[in-house]
């Protein structure tokens, strides 16, 4: 134990800090985690109704629906470009206030949307807010909390994030039951359509309250003492420390901050070390490790699994509201295991938990991949039979008994659910523009599969064209479909997996989420804030989170087209391979930072 560590322990025991100030700071910062979790999870409950209503009313393609899901992550990428610089310029507190305001604004934009453009714009605003929160809130907590409670305190961000996922899942479950009640009452197709349209709008409206709480609460927070010291505002930094620490402990920490940045603290300008660029040799290793850990965290597929949980479980064999209920259970388990991680992170350490978590994640993903591989291996491709039904480069068909017989499937085929339910996954293209549609024979009220070039060209929108000009839209330009014939690439038909198969897949996802919560869920934010030296922490965290969100955005954007073309097994195998890299990184490259101040961690890297 160093002299500084021993002195901190003695002064901390002398008189306890202000409990109210500490709890309020953790609550508001935790509300930022809640908003971040809502950003990720809210689309899971809303997506099935967007697919059923917006795709029909606005002619949205599967690619556009995937882009709506990924828009939050794309917005996070864009805001991560300037989040660190903004936090340095205006302060951590003001950046948090801005993030809350943007999230609050996004809710009415989405809930009142009447087309693809405002819906995508609102999701981008949510993503920009999430990118700011993901950088600034962990940065704020790391700089405001002491070494003895930084692990548990920063873990509160992840805990509230998981609670945000639970809240989003509960809202989705409530709306799913409402829609099913309308359908069970024998209502008309128009009434069911209206219920589904109201469901996804209500899901987003329910998120307005936490946004307002975070925004207003940020006004009452103290500024980060380390940011104040870098600005030469030592008196203000001392006052901020005294609100959550006793006088002796505050003076000790303030002296350590001033020693780490003496020139800035004295207000006489920046020292030579403070002018070192981000990629100086002294900063390269911690910066590289933080970026690698965050990229690997997203490469596990966590955001895509949470966002598409209901769809994944539907495809695995769980029907309707049962999949929504399992989604709620997944999010509850995530929250409960995060509580376990909060209790362990300052006892077992970051390195141990990351190794445990990444190893368990890899095994869980392999289990889900093997289950899907078994279910998908029984499908047959009726591409030629469907291509023969194309007339004038357009197609309209229903997944009825006549079509199934044409595709070579007999009623009550072995391996299907009760009633011989079958599922058709249709992949088609007009030139470079591709799309995927899926239908189940046991789903009542679904419209027929209708494909036409006019709908394809229409389903682009101003936002899509804008991002295509910036080379940020990963999808082909629908206008290029003009003149191209309709080509059926795949028409995979097979039995809907049984409910027991769906529960086995759900069990693998339960295990995945539990291991993620114990390991990467909590430790990734600590690794991000602890590994970065003070000089580069804000900009370094911004760039690392940019890489993190870029990986997540790409995975979310290509998820629906990939599983449509290659199946769910391929996606789960890919995530398992990435998680193996994660385990090796945690085992052989990552240092332990438990119980060390930020200044001690930085000094260790310098040595």
Coordinates of C-alpha atoms in Angstrom, one line a residue:
X1 CA 0.0 0.0 0.0
X2 CA 1.4 3.4 -1.0
X3 CA 1.7 6.3 1.5
X4 CA -1.1 8.1 -0.4
X5 CA -3.4 5.1 -0.2
X6 CA -2.7 4.7 3.5
X7 CA -3.3 8.4 4.2
X8 CA -6.6 8.2 2.2
X9 CA -7.8 5.3 4.3
X10 CA -7.0 7.2 7.6
X11 CA -8.7 10.4 6.5
X12 CA -11.7 8.6 5.1
X13 CA -12.2 6.9 8.5
X14 CA -12.0 10.2 10.3
X15 CA -15.3 11.5 9.3
X16 CA -17.8 10.3 6.7
X17 CA -18.6 12.3 3.6
X18 CA -21.9 13.9 2.8
X19 CA -24.2 10.9 2.0
X20 CA -26.9 13.1 0.4
X21 CA -24.5 14.7 -2.1
X22 CA -23.0 11.4 -3.0
X23 CA -26.4 9.7 -3.5
X24 CA -27.8 12.5 -5.5
X25 CA -24.8 12.5 -7.8
X26 CA -25.0 8.7 -8.3
X27 CA -28.8 8.9 -8.9
X28 CA -28.6 11.6 -11.6
X29 CA -25.5 10.0 -13.2
X30 CA -27.4 6.7 -13.0
X31 CA -30.4 8.3 -14.8
X32 CA -27.9 8.9 -17.6
X33 CA -27.3 5.1 -17.7
X34 CA -31.1 4.6 -17.6
X35 CA -31.5 6.8 -20.8
X36 CA -28.6 4.9 -22.4
X37 CA -30.4 1.6 -21.7
X38 CA -33.6 3.0 -23.1
X39 CA -31.8 4.1 -26.2
X40 CA -30.6 0.6 -26.8
X41 CA -33.7 -1.4 -25.6
X42 CA -36.7 0.6 -26.5
X43 CA -36.7 -0.5 -30.2
X44 CA -37.0 -4.2 -29.3
X45 CA -40.6 -3.8 -28.2
X46 CA -41.5 -1.3 -30.9
X47 CA -39.9 -3.0 -33.9
X48 CA -42.5 -5.8 -34.5
X49 CA -45.2 -3.1 -34.7
X50 CA -43.1 -0.9 -37.0
X51 CA -42.6 -3.9 -39.2
X52 CA -46.4 -4.5 -39.3
X53 CA -47.5 -0.9 -39.8
X54 CA -44.8 1.5 -40.9
X55 CA -43.5 -1.0 -43.5
X56 CA -47.0 -1.2 -45.0
X57 CA -48.0 2.4 -44.7
X58 CA -44.7 4.0 -45.7
X59 CA -43.3 1.1 -47.8
X60 CA -40.2 0.7 -45.7
X61 CA -37.7 -2.0 -46.6
X62 CA -36.0 -4.4 -44.2
X63 CA -32.8 -2.5 -44.8
X64 CA -34.5 0.7 -43.7
X65 CA -36.0 -0.9 -40.6
X66 CA -32.5 -2.1 -39.8
X67 CA -31.2 1.4 -40.4
X68 CA -33.9 2.8 -38.0
X69 CA -32.6 0.3 -35.4
X70 CA -29.0 1.3 -36.1
X71 CA -29.7 5.0 -36.2
X72 CA -29.2 5.3 -32.5
X73 CA -25.8 3.7 -32.8
X74 CA -24.9 5.9 -35.8
X75 CA -25.9 9.0 -33.8
X76 CA -23.7 7.8 -31.0
X77 CA -20.8 7.5 -33.5
X78 CA -21.4 11.1 -34.7
X79 CA -21.6 12.6 -31.2
X80 CA -18.6 10.5 -30.0
X81 CA -16.5 12.5 -32.5
X82 CA -16.9 15.7 -30.5
X83 CA -18.1 14.5 -27.0
X84 CA -14.7 14.6 -25.4
X85 CA -13.7 18.0 -26.9
X86 CA -17.2 19.3 -25.9
X87 CA -16.8 18.0 -22.3
X88 CA -13.4 19.8 -22.1
X89 CA -14.8 23.0 -23.6
X90 CA -18.0 23.5 -21.6
X91 CA -17.5 21.1 -18.7
X92 CA -18.9 17.7 -17.8
X93 CA -22.0 19.1 -16.2
X94 CA -23.0 21.2 -19.2
X95 CA -22.4 18.3 -21.6
X96 CA -24.7 16.1 -19.5
X97 CA -27.4 18.8 -19.6
X98 CA -27.1 19.0 -23.4
X99 CA -27.4 15.2 -23.7
X100 CA -30.6 15.2 -21.6
X101 CA -32.1 18.0 -23.6
X102 CA -31.5 16.1 -26.9
X103 CA -33.0 12.9 -25.6
X104 CA -36.1 14.8 -24.4
X105 CA -36.5 16.5 -27.8
X106 CA -36.2 13.2 -29.6
X107 CA -39.3 11.6 -28.0
X108 CA -42.0 13.8 -29.7
X109 CA -40.1 13.7 -33.0
X110 CA -40.3 9.9 -33.0
X111 CA -43.8 9.5 -31.5
X112 CA -45.4 12.0 -33.8
X113 CA -43.6 10.7 -36.9
X114 CA -45.6 10.2 -40.1
X115 CA -42.9 8.9 -42.3
X116 CA -39.4 7.5 -42.6
X117 CA -37.5 10.8 -42.4
X118 CA -38.8 12.1 -39.0
X119 CA -38.6 8.6 -37.5
X120 CA -35.0 8.3 -38.5
X121 CA -34.2 11.9 -37.4
X122 CA -35.6 11.2 -34.0
X123 CA -33.6 8.0 -33.6
X124 CA -30.5 9.9 -34.6
X125 CA -31.1 12.5 -31.9
X126 CA -31.5 9.7 -29.4
X127 CA -28.2 8.3 -30.6
X128 CA -26.4 11.7 -30.4
X129 CA -27.7 12.0 -26.8
X130 CA -26.5 8.4 -26.0
X131 CA -23.1 9.1 -27.4
X132 CA -22.7 12.1 -25.2
X133 CA -24.0 10.2 -22.2
X134 CA -21.7 7.2 -22.9
X135 CA -18.6 9.5 -22.8
X136 CA -19.4 12.2 -20.3
X137 CA -21.2 10.3 -17.5
X138 CA -18.5 7.6 -16.9
X139 CA -15.9 10.4 -17.2
X140 CA -17.8 12.5 -14.7
X141 CA -18.2 9.6 -12.2
X142 CA -14.5 8.5 -12.5
X143 CA -13.3 12.1 -11.9
X144 CA -15.7 12.7 -8.9
X145 CA -15.5 9.5 -7.0
X146 CA -12.7 8.3 -4.8
X147 CA -10.5 5.2 -5.4
X148 CA -12.3 3.3 -2.6
X149 CA -15.8 3.6 -4.2
X150 CA -15.0 4.3 -7.9
X151 CA -15.7 0.7 -8.9
X152 CA -19.1 0.5 -7.2
X153 CA -20.0 4.1 -8.1
X154 CA -19.2 3.8 -11.8
X155 CA -21.0 0.4 -11.9
X156 CA -24.2 2.3 -10.9
X157 CA -24.2 3.7 -14.4
X158 CA -24.3 0.2 -15.8
X159 CA -26.9 -0.9 -13.2
X160 CA -29.3 1.9 -14.2
X161 CA -28.5 1.1 -17.8
X162 CA -29.8 -2.4 -17.3
X163 CA -32.9 -1.0 -15.4
X164 CA -33.5 1.1 -18.5
X165 CA -33.5 -2.0 -20.6
X166 CA -36.0 -3.6 -18.2
X167 CA -38.3 -0.5 -18.3
X168 CA -38.2 -0.6 -22.1
X169 CA -39.0 -4.3 -22.1
X170 CA -41.9 -3.9 -19.7
X171 CA -43.4 -1.1 -21.8
X172 CA -43.1 -3.4 -24.9
X173 CA -44.8 -6.3 -23.0
X174 CA -47.7 -4.1 -21.9
X175 CA -48.3 -2.9 -25.5
X176 CA -47.9 -6.4 -26.9
X177 CA -50.7 -7.6 -24.6
X178 CA -52.8 -4.6 -25.5
X179 CA -52.5 -5.4 -29.2
X180 CA -53.2 -9.1 -28.6
X181 CA -56.3 -8.2 -26.7
X182 CA -57.6 -6.2 -29.6
X183 CA -56.8 -9.0 -32.0
X184 CA -58.5 -11.7 -29.8
X185 CA -61.7 -9.6 -29.6
X186 CA -62.2 -10.3 -33.3
X187 CA -61.7 -6.7 -34.3
X188 CA -61.3 -5.7 -37.9
X189 CA -58.0 -5.6 -39.7
X190 CA -58.1 -1.8 -39.6
X191 CA -58.6 -1.8 -35.8
X192 CA -55.7 -4.2 -35.3
X193 CA -53.6 -2.0 -37.6
X194 CA -54.5 1.1 -35.6
X195 CA -53.7 -0.7 -32.3
X196 CA -50.2 -1.7 -33.6
X197 CA -49.6 1.9 -34.8
X198 CA -50.6 3.3 -31.4
X199 CA -48.5 0.7 -29.6
X200 CA -45.1 1.7 -31.0
X201 CA -45.9 5.4 -30.5
X202 CA -46.9 4.8 -26.9
X203 CA -43.7 2.9 -26.3
X204 CA -41.7 6.0 -27.2
X205 CA -44.0 8.5 -25.3
X206 CA -43.4 6.5 -22.1
X207 CA -39.7 7.5 -22.2
X208 CA -40.3 11.2 -21.9
X209 CA -40.3 11.3 -18.1
X210 CA -36.8 9.9 -17.4
X211 CA -35.4 12.3 -20.0
X212 CA -36.9 15.2 -18.1
X213 CA -35.6 14.0 -14.7
X214 CA -32.0 13.6 -16.0
X215 CA -32.1 17.0 -17.7
X216 CA -33.4 18.9 -14.7
X217 CA -31.3 16.9 -12.2
X218 CA -28.1 17.8 -14.2
X219 CA -28.7 21.4 -13.3
X220 CA -28.1 20.7 -9.6
X221 CA -24.9 18.7 -9.9
X222 CA -21.4 19.9 -9.0
X223 CA -18.8 20.2 -11.8
X224 CA -16.0 17.6 -11.9
X225 CA -13.2 18.7 -9.6
X226 CA -10.5 17.4 -11.9
X227 CA -11.9 19.5 -14.8
X228 CA -12.0 22.5 -12.5
X229 CA -8.4 22.0 -11.5
X230 CA -7.4 21.8 -15.2
X231 CA -9.1 25.1 -15.7
X232 CA -7.2 26.6 -12.8
X233 CA -10.3 27.0 -10.6
X234 CA -8.8 25.4 -7.5
X235 CA -11.3 27.0 -5.1
X236 CA -14.2 25.7 -7.0
X237 CA -12.7 22.2 -7.1
X238 CA -12.2 22.3 -3.4
X239 CA -15.8 23.3 -2.8
X240 CA -17.0 20.4 -5.1
X241 CA -14.8 17.9 -3.2
X242 CA -16.1 19.1 0.2
X243 CA -19.7 18.3 -0.7
X244 CA -18.9 14.6 -0.8
X245 CA -15.7 14.3 1.3
X246 CA -14.4 15.4 4.7
X247 CA -11.9 18.3 4.7
X248 CA -8.7 16.2 5.2
X249 CA -9.6 13.8 2.4
X250 CA -10.6 16.6 0.1
X251 CA -7.3 18.4 0.6
X252 CA -5.3 15.2 0.0
X253 CA -7.1 14.5 -3.3
X254 CA -6.9 18.1 -4.4
X255 CA -3.1 18.0 -3.8
X256 CA -2.8 14.9 -5.9
X257 CA -4.7 16.6 -8.7
X258 CA -2.5 19.6 -8.6
X259 CA 0.6 17.5 -8.7
X260 CA -0.7 15.7 -11.8
X261 CA -1.3 19.0 -13.5
X262 CA 0.7 21.7 -11.6
X263 CA 0.7 24.4 -14.3
X264 CA -3.0 24.2 -14.9
X265 CA -3.8 24.2 -11.2
X266 CA -1.7 27.3 -10.7
X267 CA -3.4 29.0 -13.7
X268 CA 0.0 29.8 -15.4
X269 CA -0.6 27.8 -18.6
X270 CA -0.1 24.3 -19.8
X271 CA 3.0 22.2 -18.9
X272 CA 4.9 20.3 -21.5
X273 CA 3.4 17.0 -20.6
X274 CA -0.1 18.5 -20.8
X275 CA 0.7 19.5 -24.4
X276 CA 1.6 15.9 -25.4
X277 CA -0.6 14.6 -28.3
X278 CA -3.1 11.9 -27.8
X279 CA -0.9 9.2 -29.5
X280 CA 2.3 10.0 -27.7
X281 CA 4.3 6.9 -26.7
X282 CA 3.4 7.4 -23.0
X283 CA -0.3 7.2 -23.8
X284 CA -0.3 4.7 -26.7
X285 CA -0.7 1.5 -24.6
X286 CA -3.5 2.6 -22.3
X287 CA -5.3 4.2 -25.3
X288 CA -5.0 1.0 -27.4
X289 CA -6.2 -1.3 -24.6
X290 CA -9.3 0.9 -23.9
X291 CA -10.2 0.9 -27.6
X292 CA -9.7 -2.8 -27.9
X293 CA -11.8 -3.6 -24.9
X294 CA -14.7 -1.4 -26.1
X295 CA -14.6 -2.8 -29.7
X296 CA -14.6 -6.4 -28.4
X297 CA -17.5 -5.5 -26.1
X298 CA -19.7 -4.6 -29.0
X299 CA -18.4 -7.4 -31.2
X300 CA -20.1 -9.8 -28.7
X301 CA -23.3 -8.6 -30.4
X302 CA -24.8 -7.4 -27.1
X303 CA -26.7 -4.3 -28.5
X304 CA -28.1 -6.3 -31.5
X305 CA -29.2 -9.1 -29.2
X306 CA -31.0 -6.7 -26.9
X307 CA -32.5 -4.7 -29.7
X308 CA -33.7 -7.7 -31.7
X309 CA -34.5 -10.0 -28.8
X310 CA -38.2 -10.3 -29.5
X311 CA -37.5 -11.0 -33.2
X312 CA -34.8 -13.6 -32.3
X313 CA -37.0 -15.4 -29.9
X314 CA -39.9 -15.3 -32.4
X315 CA -37.7 -17.0 -35.0
X316 CA -36.5 -19.5 -32.4
X317 CA -40.1 -20.6 -31.8
X318 CA -41.6 -18.4 -29.1
X319 CA -44.8 -16.8 -30.3
X320 CA -46.2 -13.3 -29.7
X321 CA -46.3 -12.0 -26.2
X322 CA -44.4 -15.0 -24.9
X323 CA -41.3 -13.6 -26.7
X324 CA -42.0 -10.2 -25.1
X325 CA -42.3 -11.9 -21.7
X326 CA -38.9 -13.7 -22.3
X327 CA -37.5 -10.3 -23.3
X328 CA -38.6 -8.8 -20.0
X329 CA -37.0 -11.8 -18.2
X330 CA -33.7 -11.2 -20.1
X331 CA -33.6 -7.6 -19.1
X332 CA -34.5 -8.4 -15.4
X333 CA -31.7 -10.9 -15.3
X334 CA -29.4 -8.4 -16.8
X335 CA -30.2 -5.9 -13.9
X336 CA -29.9 -8.6 -11.2
X337 CA -26.6 -9.8 -12.4
X338 CA -25.4 -6.2 -12.6
X339 CA -26.1 -5.9 -8.9
X340 CA -23.9 -8.9 -8.4
X341 CA -21.2 -7.3 -10.5
X342 CA -21.4 -4.1 -8.4
X343 CA -20.7 -6.2 -5.3
X344 CA -17.8 -8.0 -6.9
X345 CA -16.0 -5.4 -9.0
X346 CA -14.0 -3.8 -6.1
X347 CA -13.4 -7.3 -4.5
X348 CA -12.5 -9.6 -7.4
X349 CA -11.1 -6.9 -9.7
X350 CA -11.7 -5.9 -13.3
X351 CA -9.4 -8.4 -15.0
X352 CA -10.9 -11.5 -13.3
X353 CA -14.5 -10.4 -14.1
X354 CA -13.7 -9.7 -17.7
X355 CA -12.1 -13.1 -18.2
X356 CA -15.1 -14.8 -16.5
X357 CA -17.6 -12.8 -18.5
X358 CA -16.0 -13.2 -21.9
X359 CA -15.5 -16.9 -21.5
X360 CA -19.1 -17.5 -20.5
X361 CA -20.4 -15.3 -23.3
X362 CA -18.4 -17.3 -25.9
X363 CA -19.9 -20.6 -24.7
X364 CA -23.4 -19.1 -24.6
X365 CA -23.1 -17.8 -28.2
X366 CA -21.9 -21.2 -29.4
X367 CA -24.9 -22.9 -27.8
X368 CA -27.3 -20.5 -29.5
X369 CA -25.5 -20.9 -32.9
X370 CA -25.7 -24.7 -32.7
X371 CA -29.4 -24.6 -31.9
X372 CA -30.2 -22.3 -34.8
X373 CA -28.0 -24.4 -37.1
X374 CA -30.1 -27.4 -36.3
X375 CA -33.4 -25.6 -36.9
X376 CA -32.2 -23.9 -40.1
X377 CA -30.7 -27.0 -41.7
X378 CA -34.2 -28.4 -42.4
X379 CA -35.1 -25.5 -44.7
X380 CA -35.5 -25.9 -48.4
X381 CA -35.0 -23.3 -51.1
X382 CA -38.0 -22.8 -53.4
X383 CA -36.4 -19.9 -55.3
X384 CA -37.3 -21.3 -58.8
X385 CA -40.9 -21.9 -57.8
X386 CA -41.3 -18.3 -56.5
X387 CA -39.4 -16.8 -59.5
X388 CA -42.0 -18.5 -61.7
X389 CA -44.8 -16.5 -60.0
X390 CA -43.1 -13.1 -60.8
X391 CA -45.2 -11.1 -63.3
X392 CA -44.0 -7.8 -64.8
X393 CA -41.1 -7.6 -62.3
X394 CA -43.6 -7.7 -59.4
X395 CA -44.8 -10.3 -57.0
X396 CA -47.8 -10.9 -54.8
X397 CA -48.2 -14.1 -52.8
X398 CA -49.6 -15.5 -49.6
X399 CA -48.1 -18.3 -47.5
X400 CA -51.2 -20.5 -47.8
X401 CA -51.5 -24.2 -48.3
X402 CA -51.4 -23.8 -52.1
X403 CA -48.1 -21.9 -52.0
X404 CA -46.6 -24.4 -49.5
X405 CA -47.5 -27.3 -51.8
X406 CA -46.0 -25.5 -54.7
X407 CA -42.8 -25.1 -52.7
X408 CA -42.8 -28.9 -51.9
X409 CA -44.0 -28.7 -48.3
X410 CA -46.8 -31.0 -47.2
X411 CA -49.4 -29.9 -44.6
X412 CA -48.4 -30.8 -41.0
X413 CA -44.7 -31.2 -42.0
X414 CA -42.6 -33.0 -39.4
X415 CA -40.8 -30.7 -37.0
X416 CA -43.3 -27.8 -37.2
X417 CA -45.3 -26.4 -34.4
X418 CA -48.8 -27.7 -33.7
X419 CA -50.8 -27.2 -36.9
X420 CA -47.7 -27.7 -39.1
X421 CA -46.8 -24.0 -39.1
X422 CA -44.2 -23.1 -41.8
X423 CA -42.0 -20.0 -42.3
X424 CA -40.9 -18.4 -45.5
X425 CA -37.8 -16.1 -45.8
X426 CA -37.8 -14.4 -49.1
X427 CA -34.7 -12.6 -50.3
X428 CA -35.0 -10.6 -53.5
X429 CA -33.2 -7.9 -55.5
X430 CA -33.7 -5.2 -58.1
X431 CA -30.2 -4.7 -59.4
X432 CA -28.0 -3.8 -56.5
X433 CA -30.9 -3.1 -54.2
X434 CA -31.7 -6.1 -52.0
X435 CA -34.4 -6.8 -49.4
X436 CA -35.7 -9.6 -47.2
X437 CA -39.3 -10.4 -46.1
X438 CA -40.4 -13.1 -43.7
X439 CA -43.9 -14.7 -43.2
X440 CA -45.3 -17.4 -41.0
X441 CA -48.3 -19.5 -42.0
X442 CA -49.8 -19.3 -38.5
X443 CA -49.8 -15.5 -38.2
X444 CA -53.3 -14.1 -38.7
X445 CA -53.8 -10.7 -40.2
X446 CA -50.5 -10.3 -41.9
X447 CA -50.6 -8.8 -45.4
X448 CA -49.5 -10.8 -48.4
X449 CA -45.9 -10.4 -49.6
X450 CA -46.1 -7.7 -52.2
X451 CA -43.0 -6.6 -54.1
X452 CA -42.8 -4.0 -56.8
X453 CA -40.2 -1.7 -58.2
X454 CA -42.3 1.4 -57.4
X455 CA -42.4 0.6 -53.7
X456 CA -38.6 -0.1 -53.7
X457 CA -37.7 3.2 -55.3
X458 CA -40.2 5.1 -53.0
X459 CA -38.6 3.6 -49.8
X460 CA -35.5 5.7 -49.7
X461 CA -36.3 9.2 -48.3
X462 CA -34.4 12.4 -47.8
X463 CA -32.4 11.2 -44.8
X464 CA -31.2 8.1 -46.7
X465 CA -30.1 10.2 -49.7
X466 CA -28.3 12.7 -47.4
X467 CA -26.3 10.0 -45.6
X468 CA -25.5 8.3 -48.9
X469 CA -23.9 11.5 -50.1
X470 CA -21.8 11.5 -46.9
X471 CA -20.9 7.9 -47.6
X472 CA -22.5 6.9 -44.3
X473 CA -25.5 5.0 -45.6
X474 CA -24.5 1.3 -46.0
X475 CA -27.4 0.4 -48.2
X476 CA -27.6 0.5 -52.0
X477 CA -29.5 3.4 -53.6
X478 CA -33.0 2.2 -54.5
X479 CA -33.0 4.5 -57.5
X480 CA -30.5 2.1 -59.0
X481 CA -33.3 -0.5 -59.1
X482 CA -35.0 1.4 -62.0
X483 CA -35.0 -0.8 -65.1
X484 CA -33.6 -3.9 -63.2
X485 CA -35.6 -7.1 -63.2
X486 CA -36.9 -8.6 -60.0
X487 CA -34.6 -11.4 -59.0
X488 CA -35.5 -13.9 -56.3
X489 CA -32.3 -14.8 -54.6
X490 CA -33.6 -17.2 -51.9
X491 CA -37.0 -18.5 -50.9
X492 CA -36.2 -20.6 -47.8
X493 CA -39.1 -22.4 -46.3
X494 CA -39.1 -24.7 -43.3
X495 CA -41.0 -25.6 -40.2
X496 CA -41.4 -23.0 -37.4
X497 CA -39.2 -24.3 -34.5
X498 CA -41.0 -25.7 -31.5
X499 CA -41.6 -23.7 -28.4
X500 CA -39.1 -25.9 -26.5
X501 CA -36.5 -25.0 -29.1
X502 CA -37.3 -21.3 -28.5
X503 CA -36.9 -21.8 -24.7
X504 CA -33.5 -23.4 -25.2
X505 CA -32.4 -20.5 -27.3
X506 CA -33.8 -18.2 -24.7
X507 CA -31.7 -20.1 -22.1
X508 CA -28.5 -19.4 -24.1
X509 CA -29.4 -15.8 -24.3
X510 CA -30.1 -15.7 -20.5
X511 CA -26.6 -17.1 -19.9
X512 CA -25.1 -14.7 -22.4
X513 CA -26.7 -11.7 -20.6
X514 CA -25.7 -13.0 -17.2
X515 CA -22.1 -13.4 -18.1
X516 CA -22.1 -10.0 -19.9
X517 CA -23.5 -8.2 -16.9
X518 CA -21.0 -9.7 -14.5
X519 CA -18.0 -9.0 -16.8
X520 CA -18.0 -6.5 -19.7
X521 CA -21.2 -4.8 -18.6
X522 CA -19.7 -3.2 -15.6
X523 CA -16.0 -3.4 -16.3
X524 CA -16.0 -1.8 -19.7
X525 CA -16.9 1.6 -18.3
X526 CA -14.2 1.3 -15.7
X527 CA -11.6 0.2 -18.2
X528 CA -12.6 3.2 -20.4
X529 CA -12.3 5.8 -17.7
X530 CA -9.4 4.2 -15.6
X531 CA -7.0 3.3 -18.3
X532 CA -7.0 6.7 -19.9
X533 CA -4.5 9.2 -18.4
X534 CA -5.9 12.5 -17.2
X535 CA -4.3 14.5 -20.1
X536 CA -6.1 12.5 -22.8
X537 CA -9.1 11.1 -20.8
X538 CA -11.9 13.1 -22.4
X539 CA -10.7 12.9 -26.0
X540 CA -9.4 9.4 -25.6
X541 CA -12.7 8.2 -24.2
X542 CA -14.4 10.0 -27.1
X543 CA -12.4 8.2 -29.7
X544 CA -12.6 4.8 -27.9
X545 CA -16.4 5.2 -27.7
X546 CA -16.5 6.2 -31.4
X547 CA -14.8 2.9 -32.2
X548 CA -17.2 1.1 -29.9
X549 CA -20.3 2.6 -31.4
X550 CA -19.0 2.2 -35.0
X551 CA -18.7 -1.6 -34.4
X552 CA -22.1 -1.7 -32.8
X553 CA -23.7 0.3 -35.6
X554 CA -22.3 -1.9 -38.4
X555 CA -23.5 -5.1 -36.6
X556 CA -27.0 -3.7 -36.0
X557 CA -27.3 -2.3 -39.5
X558 CA -26.4 -5.6 -41.3
X559 CA -28.2 -7.9 -38.8
X560 CA -31.6 -8.2 -40.6
X561 CA -30.1 -8.6 -44.1
X562 CA -27.4 -11.1 -42.8
X563 CA -29.8 -13.4 -41.0
X564 CA -32.2 -13.2 -43.9
X565 CA -29.5 -14.3 -46.3
X566 CA -27.4 -16.7 -44.1
X567 CA -29.5 -17.5 -41.1
X568 CA -29.1 -16.7 -37.4
X569 CA -26.5 -19.4 -36.8
X570 CA -24.0 -17.5 -38.9
X571 CA -24.4 -14.4 -36.9
X572 CA -24.0 -16.2 -33.6
X573 CA -20.9 -18.0 -34.8
X574 CA -19.4 -14.7 -35.8
X575 CA -20.0 -13.1 -32.4
X576 CA -18.5 -16.2 -30.7
X577 CA -15.3 -15.8 -32.7
X578 CA -15.0 -12.1 -31.7
X579 CA -15.6 -13.0 -28.0
X580 CA -12.6 -15.4 -28.2
X581 CA -10.4 -12.4 -29.1
X582 CA -12.0 -10.6 -26.1
X583 CA -11.1 -13.4 -23.7
X584 CA -7.5 -13.5 -24.9
X585 CA -7.2 -9.7 -24.5
X586 CA -8.5 -9.8 -20.9
X587 CA -6.3 -12.7 -20.0
X588 CA -2.9 -11.5 -21.5
X589 CA -3.0 -7.8 -22.1
X590 CA -5.2 -6.0 -19.5
X591 CA -3.7 -4.8 -16.2
X592 CA -5.6 -4.8 -12.9
X593 CA -6.6 -1.3 -11.7
X594 CA -8.6 -2.3 -8.6
X595 CA -7.9 0.0 -5.6
X596 CA -5.7 2.5 -7.4
X597 CA -6.3 6.2 -8.0
X598 CA -6.4 7.6 -11.5
X599 CA -3.1 9.3 -10.8
X600 CA -1.5 6.0 -9.6
X601 CA -2.7 4.1 -12.7
X602 CA -1.2 6.8 -14.9
X603 CA 2.1 6.6 -13.1
X604 CA 2.2 2.9 -13.5
X605 CA 1.9 3.2 -17.3
X606 CA 4.6 5.9 -17.3
X607 CA 6.9 3.4 -15.6

